[in-house]
CSV table of C-alpha atoms in Angstrom, one decimal:
chain,number,residue,atom,x,y,z
A,1,MET,CA,122.9,92.5,49.9
A,2,GLU,CA,122.5,92.1,53.3
A,3,LEU,CA,124.3,94.6,54.6
A,4,ILE,CA,122.4,97.3,52.5
A,5,ASP,CA,119.5,96.0,53.8
A,6,ARG,CA,120.6,96.5,57.4
A,7,TYR,CA,121.8,100.0,56.1
A,8,ILE,CA,118.4,101.2,55.3
A,9,TYR,CA,116.6,99.5,57.7
A,10,ALA,CA,118.8,101.1,61.1
A,11,VAL,CA,117.9,105.0,58.9
A,12,THR,CA,114.6,104.5,58.0
A,13,GLN,CA,113.5,102.3,61.6
A,14,LYS,CA,114.0,105.7,63.2
A,15,LEU,CA,111.7,107.4,60.9
A,16,PRO,CA,108.1,108.7,61.3
A,17,GLU,CA,106.0,105.5,59.5
A,18,SER,CA,105.0,107.5,56.7
A,19,GLN,CA,107.6,108.3,55.1
A,20,ARG,CA,109.8,105.0,55.9
A,21,GLU,CA,109.0,103.0,52.5
A,22,ASP,CA,109.5,106.3,50.3
A,23,ILE,CA,113.0,107.2,52.2
A,24,ALA,CA,113.8,103.7,52.0
A,25,SER,CA,113.2,103.1,47.7
A,26,GLU,CA,115.1,106.5,47.1
A,27,LEU,CA,118.2,105.4,49.7
A,28,ARG,CA,118.5,102.1,47.9
A,29,GLY,CA,118.6,103.9,45.0
A,30,LEU,CA,121.6,106.5,45.7
A,31,ILE,CA,123.6,103.0,47.4
A,32,GLU,CA,123.7,101.5,43.9
A,33,ASP,CA,124.0,104.4,41.4
A,34,MET,CA,127.3,105.1,44.4
A,35,LEU,CA,128.0,101.3,43.8
A,36,GLU,CA,128.0,101.3,40.1
A,37,GLU,CA,130.3,104.0,40.1
A,38,ARG,CA,132.2,102.7,42.5
A,39,VAL,CA,132.4,99.5,40.4
A,40,ASN,CA,132.6,100.2,36.8
A,41,GLY,CA,132.1,97.1,35.7
A,42,ARG,CA,133.1,95.0,37.3
A,43,GLU,CA,132.0,92.2,40.4
A,44,VAL,CA,130.1,93.6,43.4
A,45,HIS,CA,132.8,92.9,46.1
A,46,GLU,CA,131.4,93.5,49.8
A,47,GLU,CA,134.3,96.1,50.9
A,48,TYR,CA,132.8,98.1,47.9
A,49,VAL,CA,129.4,98.2,49.0
A,50,GLU,CA,131.5,98.7,52.9
A,51,GLU,CA,133.3,101.1,51.4
A,52,VAL,CA,130.0,103.3,50.5
A,53,LEU,CA,127.8,102.9,53.6
A,54,GLN,CA,131.0,104.3,55.5
A,55,GLU,CA,130.8,107.0,53.1
A,56,LEU,CA,127.5,107.9,53.3
A,57,GLY,CA,128.2,108.0,57.2
A,58,ASN,CA,126.9,106.4,61.0
A,59,PRO,CA,122.4,105.7,60.2
A,60,LYS,CA,121.3,107.6,62.9
A,61,LYS,CA,122.8,111.0,61.9
A,62,LEU,CA,121.6,110.6,58.6
A,63,ALA,CA,118.0,109.6,59.8
A,64,GLN,CA,118.2,112.7,61.9
A,65,LYS,CA,119.1,115.3,59.1
A,66,TYR,CA,116.2,113.6,57.7
A,67,ARG,CA,113.8,114.1,61.2
A,68,GLY,CA,115.3,117.6,60.7
A,69,THR,CA,114.2,119.4,63.9
A,70,LYS,CA,114.8,117.2,67.2
A,71,ARG,CA,111.8,116.1,69.7
A,72,TYR,CA,111.7,116.5,73.6
A,73,LEU,CA,108.9,115.5,76.2
A,74,ILE,CA,110.6,118.0,78.3
A,75,GLY,CA,112.3,120.5,75.7
A,76,PRO,CA,115.1,122.9,76.6
A,77,GLU,CA,113.0,125.7,77.2
A,78,TYR,CA,111.0,124.2,80.2
A,79,PHE,CA,113.9,121.4,81.4
A,80,ASP,CA,115.5,124.3,83.9
A,81,THR,CA,112.0,124.7,85.6
A,82,PHE,CA,111.3,121.1,85.6
A,83,LEU,CA,113.6,120.9,87.4
A,84,TYR,CA,113.2,123.2,89.6
A,85,VAL,CA,109.7,121.7,89.6
A,86,LEU,CA,110.7,118.2,90.6
A,87,LYS,CA,113.0,119.0,93.9
A,88,ILE,CA,110.1,121.0,95.6
A,89,VAL,CA,108.4,118.0,94.9
A,90,LEU,CA,111.3,115.4,95.8
A,91,ILE,CA,111.9,117.7,98.5
A,92,ALA,CA,107.6,118.0,99.7
A,93,MET,CA,107.2,113.9,99.3
A,94,SER,CA,110.0,112.6,101.6
A,95,VAL,CA,108.7,115.9,104.1
A,96,GLY,CA,104.8,114.3,103.3
A,97,ILE,CA,106.7,111.0,103.9
A,98,GLY,CA,108.6,111.4,106.6
A,99,ILE,CA,105.5,113.4,108.8
A,100,SER,CA,103.1,110.7,108.2
A,101,PHE,CA,105.4,108.2,109.7
A,102,VAL,CA,106.1,109.9,113.2
A,103,ILE,CA,102.0,110.5,113.1
A,104,GLN,CA,102.3,106.9,112.9
A,105,ILE,CA,104.6,106.1,115.6
A,106,ILE,CA,102.9,108.6,117.8
A,107,ILE,CA,99.8,106.9,117.1
A,108,ASN,CA,101.0,103.4,117.5
A,109,PRO,CA,104.5,103.6,119.1
A,110,VAL,CA,104.7,99.5,119.6
A,111,SER,CA,104.3,99.0,116.0
A,112,ILE,CA,107.7,101.3,114.5
A,113,LEU,CA,109.2,98.5,112.7
A,114,ASP,CA,105.9,98.2,111.1
A,115,HIS,CA,105.6,101.8,110.0
A,116,PHE,CA,109.4,101.8,109.3
A,117,ILE,CA,108.7,99.5,106.7
A,118,GLU,CA,105.1,101.3,105.5
A,119,MET,CA,107.8,104.2,104.8
A,120,ILE,CA,110.5,101.8,103.3
A,121,ILE,CA,107.5,101.3,100.5
A,122,SER,CA,106.1,104.8,100.5
A,123,ILE,CA,109.8,105.8,99.3
A,124,PHE,CA,109.4,103.2,96.6
A,125,THR,CA,106.2,103.2,94.7
A,126,GLY,CA,105.1,107.7,96.2
A,127,LEU,CA,108.2,108.7,94.9
A,128,PRO,CA,108.2,106.9,91.0
A,129,MET,CA,104.2,108.8,91.2
A,130,ALA,CA,105.6,112.0,92.1
A,131,VAL,CA,108.3,112.3,89.7
A,132,GLY,CA,105.9,111.1,87.0
A,133,TRP,CA,102.8,113.6,87.8
A,134,THR,CA,105.3,116.2,87.1
A,135,ILE,CA,107.2,115.3,83.8
A,136,ILE,CA,103.1,115.0,82.6
A,137,GLY,CA,102.7,118.4,83.6
A,138,PHE,CA,105.8,119.6,81.9
A,139,ALA,CA,105.2,116.9,79.1
A,140,ILE,CA,101.9,118.5,78.8
A,141,ALA,CA,103.3,121.8,78.5
A,142,GLU,CA,105.8,120.8,76.4
A,143,TYR,CA,102.9,119.1,73.7
A,144,TYR,CA,101.1,122.4,73.8
A,145,GLN,CA,104.6,125.0,73.1
A,146,GLU,CA,103.5,126.9,69.9
A,147,ASP,CA,105.6,124.9,67.1
A,148,GLY,CA,108.1,126.0,65.5
A,149,LEU,CA,107.4,127.8,62.2
A,150,GLN,CA,104.5,130.6,63.9
A,151,GLU,CA,107.2,131.2,66.3
A,152,LEU,CA,109.1,132.2,63.8
A,153,LYS,CA,106.5,134.2,61.9
A,154,LYS,CA,105.3,135.8,65.2
A,155,GLU,CA,109.3,136.7,65.7
A,156,GLN,CA,109.2,138.2,61.9
A,157,ASP,CA,106.4,140.5,62.4
A,158,TRP,CA,107.6,141.6,66.1
A,159,LYS,CA,107.4,145.2,66.4
A,160,PRO,CA,108.0,147.1,69.6
A,161,SER,CA,104.4,148.2,70.5
A,162,ASP,CA,104.9,143.9,70.6
A,163,LEU,CA,106.8,144.5,74.0
A,164,PRO,CA,104.6,143.2,76.3
A,165,PRO,CA,103.8,145.4,79.6
A,166,ILE,CA,105.5,144.3,82.6
A,167,PRO,CA,103.7,142.0,84.6
A,168,ASN,CA,100.5,143.0,86.9
A,169,PRO,CA,101.7,142.0,89.8
A,170,LYS,CA,97.7,140.8,89.9
A,171,GLY,CA,98.4,138.4,87.6
A,172,SER,CA,101.1,136.7,89.0
A,173,ILE,CA,101.3,133.3,90.5
A,174,LYS,CA,103.0,133.1,93.8
A,175,ARG,CA,105.5,130.4,93.7
A,176,SER,CA,104.9,130.4,97.4
A,177,GLU,CA,101.6,129.8,97.3
A,178,SER,CA,102.1,127.1,94.5
A,179,ILE,CA,104.9,125.9,96.2
A,180,ALA,CA,103.0,125.8,99.3
A,181,GLY,CA,100.3,124.1,97.7
A,182,ILE,CA,102.5,121.5,96.7
A,183,VAL,CA,103.6,120.2,99.7
A,184,PHE,CA,100.5,120.0,101.8
A,185,LEU,CA,98.7,118.1,98.7
A,186,VAL,CA,102.0,116.1,98.7
A,187,ILE,CA,101.6,115.8,102.9
A,188,ILE,CA,97.8,114.9,102.5
A,189,MET,CA,99.0,112.0,99.7
A,190,ALA,CA,101.8,110.9,101.6
A,191,VAL,CA,99.1,109.8,104.5
A,192,PHE,CA,96.8,108.8,102.5
A,193,ALA,CA,99.2,106.5,100.8
A,194,PHE,CA,99.5,104.5,104.1
A,195,SER,CA,96.4,104.6,105.4
A,196,THR,CA,92.8,106.3,104.4
A,197,ASP,CA,91.9,104.9,108.8
A,198,TYR,CA,93.2,108.9,109.8
A,199,PHE,CA,90.3,110.4,107.7
A,200,GLY,CA,87.7,110.6,110.6
A,201,VAL,CA,86.9,111.5,113.2
A,202,TRP,CA,89.6,111.7,116.5
A,203,PHE,CA,89.0,110.7,119.6
A,204,PHE,CA,91.3,111.8,122.8
A,205,GLN,CA,91.2,112.1,126.5
A,206,GLU,CA,93.3,113.0,129.4
A,207,ASN,CA,96.1,110.5,128.4
A,208,GLY,CA,96.3,111.0,124.8
A,209,PHE,CA,95.0,110.1,121.7
A,210,ARG,CA,92.7,106.9,121.9
A,211,GLY,CA,91.6,106.9,118.4
A,212,VAL,CA,89.8,107.7,114.9
A,213,VAL,CA,86.3,106.8,113.7
A,214,PRO,CA,86.8,106.5,109.8
A,215,PHE,CA,85.8,108.0,107.4
A,216,LEU,CA,86.2,105.5,105.0
A,217,ASN,CA,85.8,101.9,104.2
A,218,GLU,CA,89.3,101.3,104.9
A,219,GLY,CA,90.9,98.9,102.0
A,220,THR,CA,88.9,99.5,98.7
A,221,TYR,CA,89.9,101.2,95.3
A,222,VAL,CA,88.4,104.4,97.4
A,223,GLN,CA,92.0,105.2,98.9
A,224,TRP,CA,93.2,104.9,94.7
A,225,PHE,CA,90.9,107.6,93.8
A,226,LEU,CA,91.9,109.8,96.9
A,227,LEU,CA,95.9,109.4,95.8
A,228,LEU,CA,94.3,110.3,91.7
A,229,ILE,CA,92.6,113.1,92.6
A,230,LEU,CA,95.6,114.2,94.7
A,231,GLY,CA,97.9,114.0,91.9
A,232,LEU,CA,95.4,115.9,89.8
A,233,GLY,CA,95.6,119.0,92.5
A,234,ILE,CA,99.7,118.7,92.3
A,235,LEU,CA,99.5,118.7,88.2
A,236,LYS,CA,98.1,121.7,88.6
A,237,GLU,CA,99.4,123.4,91.6
A,238,VAL,CA,102.8,122.8,88.7
A,239,ILE,CA,101.3,123.9,85.2
A,240,LYS,CA,100.6,126.6,86.9
A,241,LEU,CA,104.2,127.2,88.3
A,242,ILE,CA,105.6,126.7,84.5
A,243,TYR,CA,103.2,129.2,83.1
A,244,GLY,CA,104.2,131.8,86.0
A,245,LYS,CA,101.3,134.2,85.2
A,246,TRP,CA,97.2,133.9,84.6
A,247,SER,CA,96.4,133.9,81.1
A,248,TYR,CA,93.1,131.8,79.5
A,249,HIS,CA,95.1,129.3,78.0
A,250,LEU,CA,96.1,129.0,81.6
A,251,VAL,CA,92.7,128.8,83.2
A,252,MET,CA,91.1,126.6,80.2
A,253,LEU,CA,94.1,124.1,81.7
A,254,ILE,CA,93.0,124.4,84.9
A,255,ALA,CA,89.2,124.0,84.2
A,256,ILE,CA,89.8,120.7,82.1
A,257,ILE,CA,91.3,119.8,85.2
A,258,ASN,CA,89.0,121.0,87.7
A,259,ILE,CA,86.5,118.9,84.8
A,260,ALA,CA,88.4,116.0,85.7
A,261,SER,CA,88.8,115.6,89.5
A,262,PHE,CA,84.6,116.5,90.0
A,263,VAL,CA,84.4,113.5,87.6
A,264,GLY,CA,86.9,111.4,89.4
A,265,VAL,CA,85.0,112.0,93.0
A,266,LEU,CA,81.7,111.5,91.2
A,267,PHE,CA,83.0,108.2,90.5
A,268,MET,CA,84.5,107.4,93.6
A,269,ILE,CA,81.5,108.8,96.0
A,270,ASN,CA,78.9,107.0,93.4
A,271,GLY,CA,80.7,103.8,94.1
A,272,PRO,CA,80.0,100.6,96.5
A,273,ASP,CA,80.8,100.6,99.7
A,274,VAL,CA,83.0,104.1,100.0
A,275,TRP,CA,81.9,105.4,103.3
A,276,ASN,CA,82.3,102.8,106.4
A,277,PRO,CA,79.0,101.6,107.4
A,278,ASN,CA,79.6,101.5,110.8
A,279,PHE,CA,80.4,105.3,111.3
A,280,ILE,CA,77.6,105.6,113.5
A,281,ASN,CA,77.5,102.9,115.5
A,282,GLU,CA,81.1,103.9,116.3
A,283,LEU,CA,80.3,106.7,117.4
A,284,ILE,CA,78.2,105.4,119.6
A,285,GLN,CA,80.5,103.1,120.8
A,286,ARG,CA,82.5,105.9,122.0
A,287,GLY,CA,79.9,107.2,123.2
A,288,LEU,CA,80.0,110.5,122.2
A,289,PHE,CA,75.7,110.2,122.0
A,290,THR,CA,73.4,107.7,122.6
A,291,GLU,CA,70.9,106.5,120.0
A,292,GLY,CA,67.9,108.1,119.7
A,293,SER,CA,69.0,111.2,120.8
A,294,GLU,CA,69.1,114.7,119.1
A,295,ALA,CA,72.1,114.7,118.9
A,296,PHE,CA,72.3,110.8,117.5
A,297,HIS,CA,69.4,112.4,114.4
A,298,VAL,CA,72.1,115.4,113.7
A,299,VAL,CA,74.8,113.2,113.1
A,300,THR,CA,72.7,110.5,111.3
A,301,GLN,CA,70.9,113.8,108.6
A,302,ILE,CA,75.0,115.0,108.4
A,303,TRP,CA,75.9,111.6,107.7
A,304,ASN,CA,73.3,110.3,105.3
A,305,ASN,CA,73.5,113.4,102.6
A,306,ALA,CA,77.2,113.8,103.4
A,307,THR,CA,77.7,112.4,99.6
A,308,ASN,CA,75.5,115.4,98.1
A,309,TRP,CA,77.4,118.4,100.3
A,310,ILE,CA,81.0,117.1,99.4
A,311,LEU,CA,80.1,117.5,95.8
A,312,ALA,CA,77.7,120.5,96.2
A,313,ILE,CA,80.6,122.1,98.3
A,314,LEU,CA,83.3,120.8,95.7
A,315,ALA,CA,82.0,121.3,92.8
A,316,ILE,CA,81.6,125.9,94.3
A,317,GLY,CA,85.7,125.4,95.2
A,318,LEU,CA,85.9,123.9,92.2
A,319,ILE,CA,84.1,126.6,89.5
A,320,TRP,CA,85.5,129.4,92.0
A,321,ASP,CA,89.2,128.4,91.7
A,322,ILE,CA,88.2,128.9,87.3
A,323,VAL,CA,85.9,131.8,88.0
A,324,ASP,CA,88.9,133.1,90.3
A,325,GLY,CA,91.2,132.6,87.2
A,326,VAL,CA,89.0,134.5,84.8
A,327,ILE,CA,89.2,137.2,87.3
A,328,LYS,CA,93.1,137.6,87.6
A,329,THR,CA,93.4,137.7,84.3
A,330,VAL,CA,91.4,140.2,82.9
A,331,ARG,CA,92.8,142.2,85.9
A,332,SER,CA,96.3,141.8,85.1
A,333,LYS,CA,95.7,143.3,81.2
B,1,MET,CA,147.6,117.2,62.2
B,2,MET,CA,144.8,119.9,61.3
B,3,SER,CA,146.1,123.4,63.1
B,4,ASP,CA,143.5,125.5,65.6
B,5,ALA,CA,142.7,128.3,62.9
B,6,GLN,CA,142.1,125.2,60.3
B,7,LYS,CA,139.9,124.2,62.6
B,8,HIS,CA,138.0,127.0,63.2
B,9,MET,CA,137.9,127.4,59.7
B,10,GLU,CA,136.3,124.1,59.0
B,11,LYS,CA,133.8,124.1,61.4
B,12,LEU,CA,132.5,128.0,60.2
B,13,MET,CA,132.8,126.6,56.1
B,14,GLN,CA,130.2,124.5,57.3
B,15,GLU,CA,127.9,126.9,58.3
B,16,LEU,CA,128.4,128.7,55.4
B,17,ARG,CA,128.2,125.8,53.0
B,18,ARG,CA,124.3,124.5,54.2
B,19,GLY,CA,122.9,127.9,53.1
B,20,THR,CA,124.8,128.1,50.2
B,21,ILE,CA,124.4,125.0,49.4
B,22,THR,CA,120.2,125.1,48.8
B,23,ILE,CA,121.5,127.9,46.2
B,24,GLY,CA,123.4,125.4,44.7
B,25,VAL,CA,120.4,123.1,44.5
B,26,LEU,CA,118.2,124.8,43.1
B,27,SER,CA,120.5,126.0,40.7
B,28,GLN,CA,120.3,123.0,38.8
B,29,LEU,CA,116.4,121.8,39.1
B,30,SER,CA,115.1,124.2,35.8
B,31,GLU,CA,115.3,119.9,34.5
B,32,PRO,CA,114.6,117.2,36.5
B,33,GLN,CA,117.3,115.5,38.1
B,34,TYR,CA,117.6,112.6,40.8
B,35,GLY,CA,119.7,112.9,44.0
B,36,TYR,CA,123.0,111.5,42.6
B,37,SER,CA,122.5,112.8,39.2
B,38,LEU,CA,123.4,116.2,41.1
B,39,VAL,CA,125.8,115.0,43.3
B,40,THR,CA,127.9,114.4,40.2
B,41,MET,CA,126.6,117.4,38.1
B,42,LEU,CA,127.7,120.0,41.3
B,43,GLY,CA,130.5,118.0,42.0
B,44,ASP,CA,131.5,118.3,38.7
B,45,LYS,CA,130.7,122.2,38.9
B,46,GLY,CA,132.7,122.5,41.9
B,47,ILE,CA,130.3,122.0,45.1
B,48,GLN,CA,130.9,119.7,46.8
B,49,VAL,CA,128.0,118.1,48.1
B,50,GLU,CA,127.3,114.8,50.7
B,51,PRO,CA,124.8,112.6,49.6
B,52,GLY,CA,123.9,111.7,52.8
B,53,THR,CA,123.0,116.2,53.2
B,54,LEU,CA,121.3,116.3,50.1
B,55,TYR,CA,119.2,113.9,50.5
B,56,PRO,CA,117.4,114.9,53.0
B,57,LEU,CA,117.7,118.1,51.8
B,58,LEU,CA,116.2,117.6,49.2
B,59,ARG,CA,113.2,116.1,51.2
B,60,ARG,CA,113.2,119.5,53.6
B,61,LEU,CA,112.9,121.5,49.6
B,62,GLU,CA,110.3,119.0,48.9
B,63,LYS,CA,108.1,119.0,52.1
B,64,GLN,CA,108.3,122.7,51.4
B,65,GLY,CA,107.3,123.5,48.5
B,66,LEU,CA,110.1,124.4,46.7
B,67,LEU,CA,110.7,121.4,44.7
B,68,ALA,CA,108.2,119.4,43.0
B,69,SER,CA,108.8,115.3,42.2
B,70,GLN,CA,107.8,112.3,40.7
B,71,TRP,CA,108.7,108.0,40.7
B,72,ASP,CA,110.4,107.6,37.8
B,73,THR,CA,110.3,103.3,37.3
B,74,ASN,CA,111.2,103.4,33.8
B,75,ASP,CA,115.0,103.6,34.3
B,76,THR,CA,116.7,100.5,35.7
B,77,ARG,CA,115.9,101.0,39.2
B,78,PRO,CA,113.7,103.5,40.8
B,79,ARG,CA,114.4,106.7,40.8
B,80,LYS,CA,112.7,110.2,42.3
B,81,TYR,CA,112.8,112.6,40.4
B,82,TYR,CA,113.3,116.4,41.5
B,83,LEU,CA,111.7,119.4,40.0
B,84,LEU,CA,111.6,123.1,40.9
B,85,SER,CA,108.0,124.0,41.1
B,86,GLU,CA,106.7,127.3,40.7
B,87,THR,CA,107.1,128.9,44.2
B,88,GLY,CA,110.4,127.5,44.1
B,89,LYS,CA,111.4,129.1,40.9
B,90,GLU,CA,110.6,133.0,42.5
B,91,VAL,CA,112.4,132.1,45.6
B,92,TYR,CA,115.2,130.8,43.4
B,93,ASP,CA,115.3,133.8,41.4
B,94,LEU,CA,115.2,136.0,44.8
B,95,LEU,CA,117.9,134.1,46.3
B,96,VAL,CA,120.3,134.8,43.5
B,97,VAL,CA,120.0,138.2,43.8
B,98,GLU,CA,120.5,138.5,47.8
B,99,TRP,CA,123.0,136.3,46.7
B,100,LYS,CA,125.0,138.7,44.2
B,101,GLY,CA,124.5,141.7,47.1
B,102,ILE,CA,126.0,139.5,49.9
B,103,VAL,CA,128.8,139.1,47.5
B,104,GLU,CA,129.5,142.6,46.3
B,105,SER,CA,129.0,143.8,50.1
B,106,LEU,CA,131.1,141.0,50.9
B,107,ASN,CA,134.0,142.4,48.3
B,108,HIS,CA,134.0,145.4,49.9
B,109,VAL,CA,135.1,145.2,53.2
B,110,ILE,CA,137.2,141.9,52.4
B,111,ASN,CA,139.0,144.4,50.1
B,112,PRO,CA,138.5,147.6,50.7
B,113,LYS,CA,140.8,149.0,48.4
B,114,GLY,CA,140.0,147.9,45.6
B,115,GLY,CA,136.6,150.1,46.0
B,116,ASN,CA,139.0,153.6,46.1
B,117,GLU,CA,140.8,152.1,43.5
B,118,ASP,CA,138.3,151.4,40.6
B,119,GLY,CA,136.5,154.9,41.9
B,120,THR,CA,133.5,153.7,43.3
B,121,ASP,CA,133.9,154.9,46.5
């Protein structure tokens, strides 16, 4: 009865593991009962088995009936918003990659072919990453959606007095702000995806750009950390776009993301080889100041304390972000 | 070939049956039954239900707490028997009242003259 085994397997493999065994034995009993009735004491033929399985129908459909509700990564309720945000993200990403290509040509027009190849590479690495983060954002929203029974209960208990007030404009999240935020983050991301070399002190002369003394140590894991943190920033804007208005739920999600970003920065900044070890020397070489001068001491001190300052400013910024959300939520009530 | 009207009818009947089958199933389960015996019992009483519909329905009703179940391994083959739970009994009684109400009201609207002849209108 190999056919029966195959049928039962086809149904149960698409069901939660905890129910598989029980459903399999019940289904086997059913098939045997149906066979017995059909065969009526005669010898069991393969044809009879086929007839019975045909009557039970497509195993996919049967499994669907057993599952009852359908499960989604991004459900129909969010799908349209998802497409909308995805479009924004992809356009922003393409613009970002384009802009950083232009910047590179301005800085170094000779190796235009290299820049072009780099652009192609970042299209193939950056775009899937942007799509990935967008999906993660929506999948989180979908996951935290209230389950069916709770929603049903709420719907049944509905009274006209439950009607939400027309949202206070103070509490609504401006789409344009979130979109601008995403575009901005994506542009920075695109530039960093090429190189962190342009993140530093820029030097210009009469005949134009002369070069940059970078803050960061090129070619370490730092670049990936920065991309991850910027990605979290985009995720935050996407979640804001989905929610559309301030609520404590949203503030909580933002707090979680901010804490994650802060921990990320903390890890990155305390790791070895983050900062450009030759920063001060390069500034001297460029003739910005001479060793031992007053400017030298000031810059050196700032440079040496940079880690703490950045962490402090970042912490204040991230906490303000949360406080701001709480204030806006309170005001909109 | 099926006519358009028949196709529409089939679709609507599917929706209608979905709810009535539940009442049919609950009505037969004051004594423990296993799935296929229910298919036969209901079929004999003119309620056609496919095993592929009934088996998942039984599990769902069990999950909702309207049915209790027990495996019987003494038989020639192991079978899962279902029985109305206390909640199930209550729900069934309530459903029957509702159903009778629906039938009465629908009879009224389908056949409004009937009401006049009875003098109840």
